[in-house]
mmCIF file of C-alpha atoms and ligand atoms in Angstrom:
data_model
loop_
_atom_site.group_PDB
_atom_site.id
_atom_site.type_symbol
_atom_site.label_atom_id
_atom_site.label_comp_id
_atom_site.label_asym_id
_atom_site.label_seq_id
_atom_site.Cartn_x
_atom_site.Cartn_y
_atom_site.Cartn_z
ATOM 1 C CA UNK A 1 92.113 80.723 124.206
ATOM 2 C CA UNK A 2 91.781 81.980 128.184
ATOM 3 C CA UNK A 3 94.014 85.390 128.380
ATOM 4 C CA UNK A 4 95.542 84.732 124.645
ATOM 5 C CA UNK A 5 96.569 87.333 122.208
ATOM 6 C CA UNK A 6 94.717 86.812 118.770
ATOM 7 C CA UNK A 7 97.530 88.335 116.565
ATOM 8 C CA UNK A 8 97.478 86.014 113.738
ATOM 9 C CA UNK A 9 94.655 83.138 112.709
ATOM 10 C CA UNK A 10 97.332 80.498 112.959
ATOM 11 C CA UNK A 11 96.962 81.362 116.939
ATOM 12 C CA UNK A 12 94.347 79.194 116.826
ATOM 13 C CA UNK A 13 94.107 75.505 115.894
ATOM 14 C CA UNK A 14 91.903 74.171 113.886
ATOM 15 C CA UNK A 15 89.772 72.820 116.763
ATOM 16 C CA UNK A 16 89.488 76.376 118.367
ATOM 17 C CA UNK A 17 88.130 77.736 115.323
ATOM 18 C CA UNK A 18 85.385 75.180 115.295
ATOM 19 C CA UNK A 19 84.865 76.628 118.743
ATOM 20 C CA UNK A 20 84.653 79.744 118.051
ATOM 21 C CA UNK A 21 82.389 79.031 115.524
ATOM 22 C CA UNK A 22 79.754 76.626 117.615
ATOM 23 C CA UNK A 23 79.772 80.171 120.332
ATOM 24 C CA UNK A 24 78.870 82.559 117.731
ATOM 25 C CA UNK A 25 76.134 80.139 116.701
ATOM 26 C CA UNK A 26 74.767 80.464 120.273
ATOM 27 C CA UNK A 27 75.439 84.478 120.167
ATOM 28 C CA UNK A 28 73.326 84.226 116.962
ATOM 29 C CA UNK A 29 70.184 83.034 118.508
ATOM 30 C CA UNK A 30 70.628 85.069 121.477
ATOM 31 C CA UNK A 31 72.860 88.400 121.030
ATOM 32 C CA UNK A 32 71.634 90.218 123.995
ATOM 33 C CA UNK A 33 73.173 88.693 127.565
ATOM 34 C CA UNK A 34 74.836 89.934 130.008
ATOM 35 C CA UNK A 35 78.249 88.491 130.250
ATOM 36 C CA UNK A 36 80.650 91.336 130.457
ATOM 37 C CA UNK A 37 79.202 93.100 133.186
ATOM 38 C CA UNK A 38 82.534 95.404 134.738
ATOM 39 C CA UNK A 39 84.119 94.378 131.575
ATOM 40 C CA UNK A 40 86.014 96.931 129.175
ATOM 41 C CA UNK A 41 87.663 96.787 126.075
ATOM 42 C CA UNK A 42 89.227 99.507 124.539
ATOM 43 C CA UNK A 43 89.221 99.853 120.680
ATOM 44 C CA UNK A 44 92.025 101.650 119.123
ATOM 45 C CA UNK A 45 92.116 102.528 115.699
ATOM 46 C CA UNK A 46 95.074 103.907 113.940
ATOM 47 C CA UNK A 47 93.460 103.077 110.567
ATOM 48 C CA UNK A 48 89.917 103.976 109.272
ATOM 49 C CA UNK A 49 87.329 101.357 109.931
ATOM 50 C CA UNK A 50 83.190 101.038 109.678
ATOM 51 C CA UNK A 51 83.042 97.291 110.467
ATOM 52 C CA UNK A 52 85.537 95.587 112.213
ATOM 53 C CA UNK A 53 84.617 98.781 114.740
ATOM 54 C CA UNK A 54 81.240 98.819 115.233
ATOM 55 C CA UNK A 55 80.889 95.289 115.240
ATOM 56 C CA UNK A 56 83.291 94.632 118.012
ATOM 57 C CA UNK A 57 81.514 97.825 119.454
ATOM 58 C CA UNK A 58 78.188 96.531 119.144
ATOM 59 C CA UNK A 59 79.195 92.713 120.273
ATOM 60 C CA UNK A 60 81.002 94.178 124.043
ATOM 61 C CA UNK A 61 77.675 96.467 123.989
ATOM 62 C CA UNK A 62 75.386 93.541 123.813
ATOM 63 C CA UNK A 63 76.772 91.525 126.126
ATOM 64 C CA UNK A 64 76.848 94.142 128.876
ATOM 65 C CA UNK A 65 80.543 95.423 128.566
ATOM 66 C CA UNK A 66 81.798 99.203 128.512
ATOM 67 C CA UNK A 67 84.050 100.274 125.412
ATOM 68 C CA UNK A 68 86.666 103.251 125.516
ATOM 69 C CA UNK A 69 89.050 103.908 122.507
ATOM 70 C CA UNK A 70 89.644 105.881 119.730
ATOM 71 C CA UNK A 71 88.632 105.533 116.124
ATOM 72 C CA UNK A 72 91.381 107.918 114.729
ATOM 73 C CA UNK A 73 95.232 108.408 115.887
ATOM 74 C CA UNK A 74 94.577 112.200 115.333
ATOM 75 C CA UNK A 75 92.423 112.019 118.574
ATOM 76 C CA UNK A 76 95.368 110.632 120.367
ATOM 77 C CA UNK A 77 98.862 111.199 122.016
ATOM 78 C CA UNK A 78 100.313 109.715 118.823
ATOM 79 C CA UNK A 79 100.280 113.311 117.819
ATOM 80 C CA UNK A 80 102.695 114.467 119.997
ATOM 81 C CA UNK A 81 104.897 111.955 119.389
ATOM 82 C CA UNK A 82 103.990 108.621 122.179
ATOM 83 C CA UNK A 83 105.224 105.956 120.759
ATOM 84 C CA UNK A 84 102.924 102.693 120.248
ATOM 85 C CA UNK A 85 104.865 101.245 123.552
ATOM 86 C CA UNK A 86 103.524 103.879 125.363
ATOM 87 C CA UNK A 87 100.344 103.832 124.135
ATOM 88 C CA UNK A 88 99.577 100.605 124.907
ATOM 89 C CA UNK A 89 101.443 100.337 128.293
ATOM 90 C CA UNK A 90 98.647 103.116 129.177
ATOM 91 C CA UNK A 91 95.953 101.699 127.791
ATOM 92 C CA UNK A 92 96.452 98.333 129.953
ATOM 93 C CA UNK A 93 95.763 100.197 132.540
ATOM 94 C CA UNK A 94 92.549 101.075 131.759
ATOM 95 C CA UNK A 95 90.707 98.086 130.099
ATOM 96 C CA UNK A 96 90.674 94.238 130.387
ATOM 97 C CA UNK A 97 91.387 93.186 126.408
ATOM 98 C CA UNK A 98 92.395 95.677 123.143
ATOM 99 C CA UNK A 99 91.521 95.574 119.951
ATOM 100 C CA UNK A 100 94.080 96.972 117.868
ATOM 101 C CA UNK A 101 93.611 98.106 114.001
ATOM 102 C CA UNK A 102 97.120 99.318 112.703
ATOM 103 C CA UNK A 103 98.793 100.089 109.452
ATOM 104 C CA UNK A 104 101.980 98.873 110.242
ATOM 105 C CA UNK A 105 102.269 94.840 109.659
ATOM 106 C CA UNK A 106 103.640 93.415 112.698
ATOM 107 C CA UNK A 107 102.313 95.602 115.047
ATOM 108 C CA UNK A 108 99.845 93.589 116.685
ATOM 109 C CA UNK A 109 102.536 91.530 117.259
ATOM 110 C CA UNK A 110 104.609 93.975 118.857
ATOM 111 C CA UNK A 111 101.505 95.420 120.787
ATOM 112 C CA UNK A 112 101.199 92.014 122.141
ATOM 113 C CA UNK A 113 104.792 91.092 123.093
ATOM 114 C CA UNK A 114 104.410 94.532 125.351
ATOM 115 C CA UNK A 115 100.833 94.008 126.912
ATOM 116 C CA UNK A 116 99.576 92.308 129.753
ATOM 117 C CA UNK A 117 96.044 92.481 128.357
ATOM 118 C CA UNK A 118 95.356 90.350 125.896
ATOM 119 C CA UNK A 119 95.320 91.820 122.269
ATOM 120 C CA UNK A 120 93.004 91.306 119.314
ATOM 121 C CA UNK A 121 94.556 92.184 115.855
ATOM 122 C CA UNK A 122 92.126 94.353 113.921
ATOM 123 C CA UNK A 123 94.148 94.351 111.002
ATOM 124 C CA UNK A 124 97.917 95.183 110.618
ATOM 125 C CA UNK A 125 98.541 96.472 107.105
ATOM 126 C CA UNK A 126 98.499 94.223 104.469
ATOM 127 C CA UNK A 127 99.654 90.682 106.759
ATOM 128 C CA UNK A 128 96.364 89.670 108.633
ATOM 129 C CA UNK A 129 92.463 89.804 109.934
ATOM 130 C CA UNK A 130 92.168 86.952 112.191
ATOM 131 C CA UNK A 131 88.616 88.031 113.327
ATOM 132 C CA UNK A 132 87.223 88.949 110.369
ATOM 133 C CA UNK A 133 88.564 85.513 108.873
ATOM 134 C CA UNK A 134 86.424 84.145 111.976
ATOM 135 C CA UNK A 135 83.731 85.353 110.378
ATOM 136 C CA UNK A 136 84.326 84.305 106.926
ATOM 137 C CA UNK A 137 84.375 80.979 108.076
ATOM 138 C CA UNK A 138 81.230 81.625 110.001
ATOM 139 C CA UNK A 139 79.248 83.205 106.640
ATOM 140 C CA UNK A 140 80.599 79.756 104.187
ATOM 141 C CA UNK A 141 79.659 77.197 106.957
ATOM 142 C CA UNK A 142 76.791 79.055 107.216
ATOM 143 C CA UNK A 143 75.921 79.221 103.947
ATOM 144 C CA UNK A 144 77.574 75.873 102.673
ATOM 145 C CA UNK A 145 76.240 73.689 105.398
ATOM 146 C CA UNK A 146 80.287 72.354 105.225
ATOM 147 C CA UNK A 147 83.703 74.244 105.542
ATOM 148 C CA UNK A 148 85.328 70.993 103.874
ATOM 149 C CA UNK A 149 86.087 70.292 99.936
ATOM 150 C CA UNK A 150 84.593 73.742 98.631
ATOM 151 C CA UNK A 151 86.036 75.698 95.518
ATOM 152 C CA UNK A 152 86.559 79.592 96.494
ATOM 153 C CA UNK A 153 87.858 81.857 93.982
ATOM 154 C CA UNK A 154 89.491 84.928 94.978
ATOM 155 C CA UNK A 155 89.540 87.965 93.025
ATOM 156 C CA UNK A 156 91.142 91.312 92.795
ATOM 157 C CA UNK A 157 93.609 92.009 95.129
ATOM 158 C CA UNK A 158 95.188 88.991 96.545
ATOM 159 C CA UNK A 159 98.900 91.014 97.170
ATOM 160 C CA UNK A 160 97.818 93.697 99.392
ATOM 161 C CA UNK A 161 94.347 91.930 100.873
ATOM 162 C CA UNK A 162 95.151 90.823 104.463
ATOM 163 C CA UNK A 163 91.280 89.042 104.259
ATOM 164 C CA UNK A 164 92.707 86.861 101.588
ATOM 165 C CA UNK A 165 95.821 85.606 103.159
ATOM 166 C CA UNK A 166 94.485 84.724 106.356
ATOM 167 C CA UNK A 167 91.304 82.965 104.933
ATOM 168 C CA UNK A 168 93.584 80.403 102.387
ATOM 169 C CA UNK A 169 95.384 79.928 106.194
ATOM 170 C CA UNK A 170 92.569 78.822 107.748
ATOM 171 C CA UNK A 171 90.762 77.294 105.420
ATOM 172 C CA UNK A 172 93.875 74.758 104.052
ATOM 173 C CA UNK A 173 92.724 72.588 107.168
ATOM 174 C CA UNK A 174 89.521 71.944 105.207
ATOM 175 C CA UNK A 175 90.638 70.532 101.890
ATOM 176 C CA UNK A 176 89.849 73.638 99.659
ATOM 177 C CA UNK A 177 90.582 74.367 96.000
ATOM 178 C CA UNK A 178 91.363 77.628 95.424
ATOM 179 C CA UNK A 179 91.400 80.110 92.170
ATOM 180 C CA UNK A 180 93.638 83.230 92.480
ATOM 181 C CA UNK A 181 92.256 85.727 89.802
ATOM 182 C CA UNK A 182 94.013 88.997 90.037
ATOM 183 C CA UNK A 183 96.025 91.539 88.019
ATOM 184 C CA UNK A 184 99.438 90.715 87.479
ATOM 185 C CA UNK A 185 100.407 93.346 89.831
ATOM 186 C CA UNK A 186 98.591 91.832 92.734
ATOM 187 C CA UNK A 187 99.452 88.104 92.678
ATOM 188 C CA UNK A 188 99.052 86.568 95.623
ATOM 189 C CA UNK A 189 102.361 86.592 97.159
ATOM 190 C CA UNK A 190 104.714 83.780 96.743
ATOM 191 C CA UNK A 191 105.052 83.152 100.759
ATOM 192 C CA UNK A 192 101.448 82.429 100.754
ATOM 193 C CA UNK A 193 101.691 79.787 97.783
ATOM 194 C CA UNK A 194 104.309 78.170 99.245
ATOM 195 C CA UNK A 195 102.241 77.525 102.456
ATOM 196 C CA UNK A 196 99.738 75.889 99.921
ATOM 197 C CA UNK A 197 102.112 73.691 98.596
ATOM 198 C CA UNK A 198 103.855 72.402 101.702
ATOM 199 C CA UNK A 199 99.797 71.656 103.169
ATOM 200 C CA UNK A 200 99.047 70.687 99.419
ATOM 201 C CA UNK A 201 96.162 72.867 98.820
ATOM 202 C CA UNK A 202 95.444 72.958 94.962
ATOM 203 C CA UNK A 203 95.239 76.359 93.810
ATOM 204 C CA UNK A 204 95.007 77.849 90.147
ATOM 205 C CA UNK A 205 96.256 81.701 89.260
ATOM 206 C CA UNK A 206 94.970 83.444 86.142
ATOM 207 C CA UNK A 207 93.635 86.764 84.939
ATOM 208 C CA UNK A 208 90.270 85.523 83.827
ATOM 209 C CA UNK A 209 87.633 85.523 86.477
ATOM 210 C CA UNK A 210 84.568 84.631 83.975
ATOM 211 C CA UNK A 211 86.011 80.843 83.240
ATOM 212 C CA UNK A 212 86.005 80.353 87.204
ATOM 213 C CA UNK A 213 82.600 82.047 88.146
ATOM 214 C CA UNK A 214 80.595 78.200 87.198
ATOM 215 C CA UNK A 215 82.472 76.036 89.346
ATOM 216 C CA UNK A 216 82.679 78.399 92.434
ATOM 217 C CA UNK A 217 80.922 77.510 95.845
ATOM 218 C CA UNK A 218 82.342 80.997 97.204
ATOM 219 C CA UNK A 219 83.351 83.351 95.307
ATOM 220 C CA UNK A 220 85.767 86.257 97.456
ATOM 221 C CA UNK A 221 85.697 89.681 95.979
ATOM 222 C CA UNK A 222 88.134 92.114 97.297
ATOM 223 C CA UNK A 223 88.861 95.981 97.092
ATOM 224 C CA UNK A 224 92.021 97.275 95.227
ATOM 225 C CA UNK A 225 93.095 99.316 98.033
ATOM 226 C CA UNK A 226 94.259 102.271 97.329
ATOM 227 C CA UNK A 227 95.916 103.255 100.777
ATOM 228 C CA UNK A 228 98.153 100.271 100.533
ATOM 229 C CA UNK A 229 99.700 101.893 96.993
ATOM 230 C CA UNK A 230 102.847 104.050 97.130
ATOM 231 C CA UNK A 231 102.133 104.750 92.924
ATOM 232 C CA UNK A 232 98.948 106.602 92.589
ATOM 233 C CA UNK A 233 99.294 105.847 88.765
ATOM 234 C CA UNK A 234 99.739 102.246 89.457
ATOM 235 C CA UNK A 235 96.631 102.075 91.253
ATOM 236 C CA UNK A 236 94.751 103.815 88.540
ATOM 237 C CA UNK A 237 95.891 100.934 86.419
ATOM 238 C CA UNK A 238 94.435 98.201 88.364
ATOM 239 C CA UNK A 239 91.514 99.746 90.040
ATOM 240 C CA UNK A 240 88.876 98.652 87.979
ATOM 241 C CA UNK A 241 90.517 95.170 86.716
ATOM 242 C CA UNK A 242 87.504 93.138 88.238
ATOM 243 C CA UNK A 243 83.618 94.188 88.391
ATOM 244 C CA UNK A 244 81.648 91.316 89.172
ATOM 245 C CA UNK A 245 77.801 92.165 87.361
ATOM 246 C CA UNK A 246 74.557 90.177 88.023
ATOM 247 C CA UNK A 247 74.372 88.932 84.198
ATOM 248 C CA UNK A 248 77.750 86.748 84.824
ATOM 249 C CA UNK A 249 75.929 84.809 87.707
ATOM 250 C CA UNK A 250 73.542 83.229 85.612
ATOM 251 C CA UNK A 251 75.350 80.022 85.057
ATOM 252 C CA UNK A 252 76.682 79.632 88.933
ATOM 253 C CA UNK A 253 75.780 76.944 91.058
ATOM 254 C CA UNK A 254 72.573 77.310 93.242
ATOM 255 C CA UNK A 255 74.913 76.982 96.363
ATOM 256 C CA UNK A 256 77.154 79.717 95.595
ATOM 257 C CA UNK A 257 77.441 82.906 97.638
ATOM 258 C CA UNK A 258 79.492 86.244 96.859
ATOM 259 C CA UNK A 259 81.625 87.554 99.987
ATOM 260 C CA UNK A 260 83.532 90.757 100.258
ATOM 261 C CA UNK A 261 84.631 92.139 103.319
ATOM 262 C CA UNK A 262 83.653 95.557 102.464
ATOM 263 C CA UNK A 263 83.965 98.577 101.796
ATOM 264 C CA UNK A 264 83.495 97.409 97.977
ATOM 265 C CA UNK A 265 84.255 100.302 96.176
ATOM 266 C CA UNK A 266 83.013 99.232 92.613
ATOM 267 C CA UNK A 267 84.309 95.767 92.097
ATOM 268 C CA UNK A 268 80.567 94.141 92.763
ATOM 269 C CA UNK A 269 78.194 96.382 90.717
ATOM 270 C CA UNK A 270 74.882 97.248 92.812
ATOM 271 C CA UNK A 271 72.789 95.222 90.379
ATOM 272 C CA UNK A 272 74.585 92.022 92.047
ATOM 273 C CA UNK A 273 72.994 92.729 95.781
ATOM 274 C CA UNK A 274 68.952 91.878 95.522
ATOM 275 C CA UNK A 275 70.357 88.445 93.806
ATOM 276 C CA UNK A 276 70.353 85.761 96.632
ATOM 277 C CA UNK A 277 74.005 84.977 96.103
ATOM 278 C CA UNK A 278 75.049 88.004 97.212
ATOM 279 C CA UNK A 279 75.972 87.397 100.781
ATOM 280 C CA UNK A 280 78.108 90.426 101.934
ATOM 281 C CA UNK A 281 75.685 92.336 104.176
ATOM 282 C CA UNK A 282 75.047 89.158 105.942
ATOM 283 C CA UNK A 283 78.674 88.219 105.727
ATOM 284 C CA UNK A 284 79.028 91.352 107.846
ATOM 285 C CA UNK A 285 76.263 90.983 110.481
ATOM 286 C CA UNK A 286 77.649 87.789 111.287
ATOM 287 C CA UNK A 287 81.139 89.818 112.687
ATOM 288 C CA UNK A 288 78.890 90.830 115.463
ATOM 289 C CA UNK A 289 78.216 86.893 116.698
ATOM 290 C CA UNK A 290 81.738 85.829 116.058
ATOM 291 C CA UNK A 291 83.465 89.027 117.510
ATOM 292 C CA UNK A 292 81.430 88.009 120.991
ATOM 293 C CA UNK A 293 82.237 84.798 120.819
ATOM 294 C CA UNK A 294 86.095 85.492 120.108
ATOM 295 C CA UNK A 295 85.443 88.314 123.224
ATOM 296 C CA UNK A 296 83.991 86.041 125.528
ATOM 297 C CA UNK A 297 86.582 83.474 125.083
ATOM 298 C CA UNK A 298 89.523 85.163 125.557
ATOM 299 C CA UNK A 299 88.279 86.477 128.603
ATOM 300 C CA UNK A 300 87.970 83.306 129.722
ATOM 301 C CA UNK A 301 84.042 83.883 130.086
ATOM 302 C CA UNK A 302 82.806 81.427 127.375
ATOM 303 C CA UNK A 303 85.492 77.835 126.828
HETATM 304 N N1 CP B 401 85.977 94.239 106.704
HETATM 305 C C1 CP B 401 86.584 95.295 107.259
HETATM 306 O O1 CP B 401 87.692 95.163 107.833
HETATM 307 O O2 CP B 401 85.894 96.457 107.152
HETATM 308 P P1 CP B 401 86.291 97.825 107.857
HETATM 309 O O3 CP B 401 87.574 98.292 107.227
HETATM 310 O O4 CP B 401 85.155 98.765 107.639
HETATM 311 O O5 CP B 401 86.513 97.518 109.316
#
């Protein structure tokens, strides 16, 4: 992982995520160390962000490191008209690894074929989230005890959710079963199924979340995101096709734990988050753990 671009989660084997994993374990129990002393990593965000920003904010801060960066294009040269190239050709300059949010997919790619600093993808558009994928592994070993032979539905929207289609990546090496529940409009993607069946990973598509909900060890909410829709009336359509409400939990097994990478708009009413199950705030406390230990080993500090 030493001086190695995380662009996409199928950077990393299956073997390196178990790594990554066992580090932010050890992060967990002790957050606060200085490893990244005359370290810095510079955050740039071309897209709104709470977590995925603070988190890898708070993770260099912890372990000693200095963070530069923006947290919105308007604040940088990209208004007059520098070029991403550009941008990141200065930016190596300046910092030892980047973490890049964009909303063009592909980009961190690009980014990466032009830096000499390692890149972390943040998120490019609607294609992938390696690190917070990292951390949904993280939240259902966590919370599972096991990453192997669970049952995950995912629900809302599985077409423009990057969360989605990197997590059914990295989680085919574990002998899942997955349920697809979405809105016609925002099937998962056909690419995505067709990975599935070349690993043979059983997956089921329907409308219907309710029939689903009992047989679930995770159960994946997602936002309808309204950014990623050129059709403002299309969006209205499917916004609210999915609101997951405490009363539908009570026949899910005792195991079973809600995730959403957040923001949740209004797909999980509030009366779901004092139930146990709901695991979401956790889910994103862990990014902090993982984000170091994804930090520390591409910089070669942690193997
Ligand atoms: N999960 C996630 O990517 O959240 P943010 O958009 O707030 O970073």
């Amino acid at each position: 992982m030493k001086n190695k671009s995380l662009v996409s989660i199928t950077d990393y084997s299956k073997e390196e995520y178990l790594k990554i994993l066992s580090l932010a374990e050890e992060f967990e129990k002790e957050p606060n160390q200085d490893l990244l002393r005359n370290k810095i990593v510079a955050c740039l965000f071309f897209e709104p962000s709470t977590r995925t920003r603070l988190s890898f904010e708070s993770a260099v801060n912890k372990l000693g490191g200095r963070v530069i960066g923006f947290s919105d294009a308007s604040s940088s040269s990209v208004t007059k008209g520098e070029t991403l190239k550009d941008t990141i050709k200065m930016v190596n300059n300046y910092c030892d690894l980047i973490v890049m949010r964009h909303p063009l997919e592909g980009a961190a790619k690009y980014a990466s074929e032009i830096s000499k600093v390692p890149i972390v993808n943040a998120g490019d558009g609607a294609n992938q989230h390696p690190s917070q994928t990292l951390l949904d592994l993280y939240s259902i070993r966590k919370t599972q005890g096991k990453l192997e032979n669970l049952k995950i539905s995912m629900i809302g929207d599985l077409k423009y959710g990057r969360t989605v289609h990197s997590l059914l990546m990295a989680m085919s090496y574990f002998k899942p079963e997955f349920f697809f529940i979405s809105p016609v409009e925002l099937k998962m993607p056909d690419e995505y199924k067709r990975y599935l069946d070349k690993v043979k990973v059983k997956y089921t598509e329907n409308l219907d979340f309710a029939n689903y909900l009992p047989e679930s060890d995770i159960v994946y909410m997602t936002r309808v995101q309204k950014e990623r829709f050129s059709d403002p009336i299309e969006y209205e359509k499917t916004k609210n096709a999915y609101v997951l409400r405490n009363s539908m939990l009570d026949n899910s097994k005792p195991n079973m734990r809600i995730l959403h990478p957040l923001p949740r708009v209004n797909e999980i009413d509030v009366d779901v988050d004092d139930n146990p199950k709901a695991y979401y705030f956790d889910q994103a406390q862990n990014g902090v753990y993982v984000r170091q230990a994804i930090i520390t080993s591409i910089l070669g500090i942690k193997s």
